[in-house]
mmCIF file of C-alpha atoms in Angstrom:
data_model
loop_
_atom_site.group_PDB
_atom_site.id
_atom_site.type_symbol
_atom_site.label_atom_id
_atom_site.label_comp_id
_atom_site.label_asym_id
_atom_site.label_seq_id
_atom_site.Cartn_x
_atom_site.Cartn_y
_atom_site.Cartn_z
ATOM 1 C CA UNK A 1 0.035 0.231 -0.418
ATOM 2 C CA UNK A 2 3.158 2.197 1.121
ATOM 3 C CA UNK A 3 4.576 1.537 -2.900
ATOM 4 C CA UNK A 4 0.831 2.541 -4.494
ATOM 5 C CA UNK A 5 0.870 6.113 -2.688
ATOM 6 C CA UNK A 6 4.394 7.110 -3.153
ATOM 7 C CA UNK A 7 3.917 6.428 -6.828
ATOM 8 C CA UNK A 8 0.738 8.430 -6.749
ATOM 9 C CA UNK A 9 -2.754 7.622 -8.691
ATOM 10 C CA UNK A 10 -2.687 6.027 -12.254
ATOM 11 C CA UNK A 11 -5.062 6.243 -14.609
ATOM 12 C CA UNK A 12 -5.532 5.824 -18.873
ATOM 13 C CA UNK A 13 -7.709 6.768 -21.310
ATOM 14 C CA UNK A 14 -8.009 4.528 -24.591
ATOM 15 C CA UNK A 15 -8.747 6.907 -27.615
ATOM 16 C CA UNK A 16 -9.521 5.328 -31.410
ATOM 17 C CA UNK A 17 -9.679 6.669 -34.842
ATOM 18 C CA UNK A 18 -13.347 6.826 -36.177
ATOM 19 C CA UNK A 19 -13.028 4.789 -39.575
ATOM 20 C CA UNK A 20 -15.932 6.641 -40.765
ATOM 21 C CA UNK A 21 -13.739 10.221 -40.344
ATOM 22 C CA UNK A 22 -11.926 9.222 -43.797
ATOM 23 C CA UNK A 23 -10.353 12.286 -45.023
ATOM 24 C CA UNK A 24 -8.892 13.724 -41.804
ATOM 25 C CA UNK A 25 -6.463 16.581 -42.580
ATOM 26 C CA UNK A 26 -3.755 16.361 -39.570
ATOM 27 C CA UNK A 27 -5.117 15.611 -35.270
ATOM 28 C CA UNK A 28 -6.857 18.759 -35.193
ATOM 29 C CA UNK A 29 -9.177 17.857 -37.719
ATOM 30 C CA UNK A 30 -9.513 13.823 -37.317
ATOM 31 C CA UNK A 31 -12.602 12.470 -35.350
ATOM 32 C CA UNK A 32 -11.924 10.147 -32.798
ATOM 33 C CA UNK A 33 -13.483 7.412 -29.991
ATOM 34 C CA UNK A 34 -12.601 7.112 -26.785
ATOM 35 C CA UNK A 35 -13.579 5.594 -23.313
ATOM 36 C CA UNK A 36 -11.688 4.052 -20.385
ATOM 37 C CA UNK A 37 -13.036 0.835 -20.845
ATOM 38 C CA UNK A 38 -13.947 -1.179 -24.411
ATOM 39 C CA UNK A 39 -17.764 -1.033 -22.900
ATOM 40 C CA UNK A 40 -18.030 2.632 -22.663
ATOM 41 C CA UNK A 41 -16.505 3.618 -25.824
ATOM 42 C CA UNK A 42 -17.944 6.371 -26.907
ATOM 43 C CA UNK A 43 -20.771 7.024 -29.843
ATOM 44 C CA UNK A 44 -19.407 8.862 -32.681
ATOM 45 C CA UNK A 45 -22.856 10.490 -33.929
ATOM 46 C CA UNK A 46 -23.633 11.722 -30.360
ATOM 47 C CA UNK A 47 -20.471 12.163 -28.575
ATOM 48 C CA UNK A 48 -17.332 14.428 -28.314
ATOM 49 C CA UNK A 49 -14.916 13.582 -31.343
ATOM 50 C CA UNK A 50 -12.516 15.798 -31.481
ATOM 51 C CA UNK A 51 -8.863 15.592 -29.401
ATOM 52 C CA UNK A 52 -8.315 18.679 -26.929
ATOM 53 C CA UNK A 53 -5.006 20.528 -27.969
ATOM 54 C CA UNK A 54 -3.250 19.466 -24.642
ATOM 55 C CA UNK A 55 -2.936 15.759 -26.091
ATOM 56 C CA UNK A 56 -2.374 17.013 -29.453
ATOM 57 C CA UNK A 57 0.948 18.632 -27.286
ATOM 58 C CA UNK A 58 1.267 14.839 -25.819
ATOM 59 C CA UNK A 59 1.344 13.340 -28.754
ATOM 60 C CA UNK A 60 3.673 15.788 -30.401
ATOM 61 C CA UNK A 61 5.893 14.953 -27.086
ATOM 62 C CA UNK A 62 6.335 11.301 -27.827
ATOM 63 C CA UNK A 63 6.550 11.411 -31.959
ATOM 64 C CA UNK A 64 3.461 9.291 -32.070
ATOM 65 C CA UNK A 65 1.829 11.212 -34.384
ATOM 66 C CA UNK A 66 1.482 9.246 -37.639
ATOM 67 C CA UNK A 67 0.406 5.882 -35.363
ATOM 68 C CA UNK A 68 -2.230 8.458 -33.833
ATOM 69 C CA UNK A 69 -3.656 9.368 -36.989
ATOM 70 C CA UNK A 70 -3.882 5.437 -37.901
ATOM 71 C CA UNK A 71 -4.862 3.723 -34.789
ATOM 72 C CA UNK A 72 -5.271 5.773 -32.296
ATOM 73 C CA UNK A 73 -3.653 6.031 -29.087
ATOM 74 C CA UNK A 74 -3.556 5.927 -25.098
ATOM 75 C CA UNK A 75 -3.186 8.493 -22.700
ATOM 76 C CA UNK A 76 -1.537 7.555 -19.309
ATOM 77 C CA UNK A 77 -1.897 9.678 -16.206
ATOM 78 C CA UNK A 78 -0.373 10.570 -12.919
ATOM 79 C CA UNK A 79 -0.688 13.072 -10.255
ATOM 80 C CA UNK A 80 3.047 12.552 -9.484
ATOM 81 C CA UNK A 81 6.161 13.795 -11.325
ATOM 82 C CA UNK A 82 7.512 11.829 -13.826
ATOM 83 C CA UNK A 83 11.527 11.850 -15.518
ATOM 84 C CA UNK A 84 10.760 10.749 -18.697
ATOM 85 C CA UNK A 85 10.595 14.022 -21.294
ATOM 86 C CA UNK A 86 7.401 12.432 -22.964
ATOM 87 C CA UNK A 87 5.379 13.315 -19.648
ATOM 88 C CA UNK A 88 4.252 16.549 -20.151
ATOM 89 C CA UNK A 89 2.699 18.860 -16.948
ATOM 90 C CA UNK A 90 -0.732 20.161 -16.513
ATOM 91 C CA UNK A 91 -1.333 22.614 -13.856
ATOM 92 C CA UNK A 92 -5.249 23.393 -12.705
ATOM 93 C CA UNK A 93 -6.347 27.164 -13.751
ATOM 94 C CA UNK A 94 -10.220 26.655 -12.857
ATOM 95 C CA UNK A 95 -12.720 24.726 -11.680
ATOM 96 C CA UNK A 96 -16.595 24.758 -11.842
ATOM 97 C CA UNK A 97 -18.436 22.861 -9.666
ATOM 98 C CA UNK A 98 -22.138 21.143 -10.061
ATOM 99 C CA UNK A 99 -24.519 22.656 -6.961
ATOM 100 C CA UNK A 100 -26.029 18.789 -7.034
ATOM 101 C CA UNK A 101 -24.416 16.114 -4.691
ATOM 102 C CA UNK A 102 -23.852 13.718 -7.987
ATOM 103 C CA UNK A 103 -22.450 16.749 -10.148
ATOM 104 C CA UNK A 104 -19.434 16.432 -11.960
ATOM 105 C CA UNK A 105 -16.942 19.112 -11.583
ATOM 106 C CA UNK A 106 -14.858 20.122 -14.448
ATOM 107 C CA UNK A 107 -11.316 21.589 -13.750
ATOM 108 C CA UNK A 108 -9.533 23.042 -16.724
ATOM 109 C CA UNK A 109 -5.664 22.481 -17.032
ATOM 110 C CA UNK A 110 -3.308 24.074 -18.958
ATOM 111 C CA UNK A 111 0.449 23.632 -20.416
ATOM 112 C CA UNK A 112 1.496 26.777 -21.962
ATOM 113 C CA UNK A 113 -0.658 29.299 -23.567
ATOM 114 C CA UNK A 114 -2.835 27.277 -25.840
ATOM 115 C CA UNK A 115 -2.401 23.700 -24.935
ATOM 116 C CA UNK A 116 -5.449 22.651 -22.494
ATOM 117 C CA UNK A 117 -6.994 19.760 -21.202
ATOM 118 C CA UNK A 118 -10.822 19.395 -19.405
ATOM 119 C CA UNK A 119 -11.035 17.094 -16.464
ATOM 120 C CA UNK A 120 -14.750 15.646 -15.078
ATOM 121 C CA UNK A 121 -14.198 14.401 -11.374
ATOM 122 C CA UNK A 122 -15.726 10.787 -11.482
ATOM 123 C CA UNK A 123 -17.987 9.601 -8.949
ATOM 124 C CA UNK A 124 -17.798 5.931 -8.718
ATOM 125 C CA UNK A 125 -20.694 3.405 -6.771
ATOM 126 C CA UNK A 126 -18.240 1.436 -5.225
ATOM 127 C CA UNK A 127 -15.209 3.991 -3.855
ATOM 128 C CA UNK A 128 -15.446 7.681 -2.420
ATOM 129 C CA UNK A 129 -14.556 9.689 -5.466
ATOM 130 C CA UNK A 130 -11.037 11.107 -6.226
ATOM 131 C CA UNK A 131 -10.318 14.564 -6.160
ATOM 132 C CA UNK A 132 -8.667 16.036 -9.027
ATOM 133 C CA UNK A 133 -4.767 16.758 -8.262
ATOM 134 C CA UNK A 134 -3.429 20.503 -9.072
ATOM 135 C CA UNK A 135 -0.751 19.160 -11.129
ATOM 136 C CA UNK A 136 -1.500 15.747 -13.409
ATOM 137 C CA UNK A 137 1.259 14.786 -15.990
ATOM 138 C CA UNK A 138 0.010 13.082 -19.203
ATOM 139 C CA UNK A 139 2.171 10.840 -21.965
ATOM 140 C CA UNK A 140 0.542 9.376 -25.253
ATOM 141 C CA UNK A 141 1.583 6.079 -26.278
ATOM 142 C CA UNK A 142 0.754 3.961 -28.849
ATOM 143 C CA UNK A 143 -2.070 1.629 -28.680
ATOM 144 C CA UNK A 144 -1.186 -2.109 -27.752
ATOM 145 C CA UNK A 145 -1.855 -4.740 -30.434
ATOM 146 C CA UNK A 146 -4.536 -6.160 -28.596
ATOM 147 C CA UNK A 147 -6.873 -3.194 -28.160
ATOM 148 C CA UNK A 148 -6.187 -2.530 -32.052
ATOM 149 C CA UNK A 149 -7.371 -6.075 -33.131
ATOM 150 C CA UNK A 150 -10.361 -5.426 -30.955
ATOM 151 C CA UNK A 151 -11.095 -2.498 -32.678
ATOM 152 C CA UNK A 152 -11.097 -3.908 -36.291
ATOM 153 C CA UNK A 153 -12.706 -6.778 -34.986
ATOM 154 C CA UNK A 154 -15.499 -4.117 -33.704
ATOM 155 C CA UNK A 155 -15.961 -1.943 -36.514
ATOM 156 C CA UNK A 156 -14.021 0.776 -34.983
ATOM 157 C CA UNK A 157 -11.710 1.454 -38.374
ATOM 158 C CA UNK A 158 -14.424 0.460 -40.241
ATOM 159 C CA UNK A 159 -15.351 3.427 -43.138
ATOM 160 C CA UNK A 160 -19.073 4.463 -43.741
ATOM 161 C CA UNK A 161 -20.291 2.831 -46.523
ATOM 162 C CA UNK A 162 -22.291 5.684 -47.967
ATOM 163 C CA UNK A 163 -19.039 7.733 -47.823
ATOM 164 C CA UNK A 164 -20.683 10.854 -48.543
ATOM 165 C CA UNK A 165 -17.896 13.791 -48.998
ATOM 166 C CA UNK A 166 -17.880 17.029 -47.046
ATOM 167 C CA UNK A 167 -17.827 20.599 -48.932
ATOM 168 C CA UNK A 168 -14.750 21.778 -47.322
ATOM 169 C CA UNK A 169 -12.922 19.072 -48.671
ATOM 170 C CA UNK A 170 -13.654 20.891 -52.023
ATOM 171 C CA UNK A 171 -13.259 24.038 -50.905
ATOM 172 C CA UNK A 172 -10.067 26.169 -50.353
ATOM 173 C CA UNK A 173 -9.345 26.421 -46.693
ATOM 174 C CA UNK A 174 -8.552 30.261 -45.412
ATOM 175 C CA UNK A 175 -5.716 29.622 -43.920
ATOM 176 C CA UNK A 176 -5.637 28.347 -40.424
ATOM 177 C CA UNK A 177 -8.197 25.679 -39.043
ATOM 178 C CA UNK A 178 -10.566 26.972 -36.439
ATOM 179 C CA UNK A 179 -11.130 25.560 -33.196
ATOM 180 C CA UNK A 180 -13.035 22.712 -32.418
ATOM 181 C CA UNK A 181 -15.958 23.802 -30.517
ATOM 182 C CA UNK A 182 -16.105 23.212 -26.540
ATOM 183 C CA UNK A 183 -18.731 20.825 -26.660
ATOM 184 C CA UNK A 184 -16.974 18.692 -29.628
ATOM 185 C CA UNK A 185 -13.594 18.095 -27.319
ATOM 186 C CA UNK A 186 -12.970 14.870 -25.458
ATOM 187 C CA UNK A 187 -12.837 15.312 -22.278
ATOM 188 C CA UNK A 188 -10.981 13.774 -19.928
ATOM 189 C CA UNK A 189 -11.782 11.406 -16.814
ATOM 190 C CA UNK A 190 -10.161 11.793 -13.568
ATOM 191 C CA UNK A 191 -8.296 9.059 -11.381
ATOM 192 C CA UNK A 192 -10.793 6.286 -9.651
ATOM 193 C CA UNK A 193 -10.144 4.636 -6.710
ATOM 194 C CA UNK A 194 -8.928 1.229 -8.240
ATOM 195 C CA UNK A 195 -6.629 0.097 -11.209
ATOM 196 C CA UNK A 196 -8.615 -0.711 -14.429
ATOM 197 C CA UNK A 197 -7.429 -1.674 -18.066
ATOM 198 C CA UNK A 198 -9.558 -0.851 -21.245
ATOM 199 C CA UNK A 199 -9.804 -4.631 -21.897
ATOM 200 C CA UNK A 200 -11.218 -5.223 -18.386
#
């Protein structure tokens, strides 16, 4: 128990490329699906699909842009400082709390001027909700082979059968791509009181 406390909390989020998004320009334009577990994988029709600027920073620090665009990546998070330079430190800047007892408070974390992540405090029926730490270290890693195989077997990477081109594919974009709306950016989960993995 002491070793676990010394190492701090560790938790993950799995990010998978959405196969129905066939014409991505780059990380900022690509659509993804996400989940802590395979049974809670987001629905690309109704849930957020864009990765936040903070995850783009983490992917860049790990040098896995190509892999992230092809299949996705795993986000590792810790509440203790890490020596590996691929870990990116984020500090809390603002918190919005829900007035209801089961409401989810949200905290914005930043690393530099334009790199942010929004974390949500996770409630659990089996354990006391863990408070969001003041600082979180984030690292992006390549997907393990079993997760890629699971995604392939479950149609996550399958293309849309109708394959309808978007209008912006045919038009010249006026320079910089606009930032995605807040409701389309993937939120990050806070820690929970037990270890877990995407495959169960």
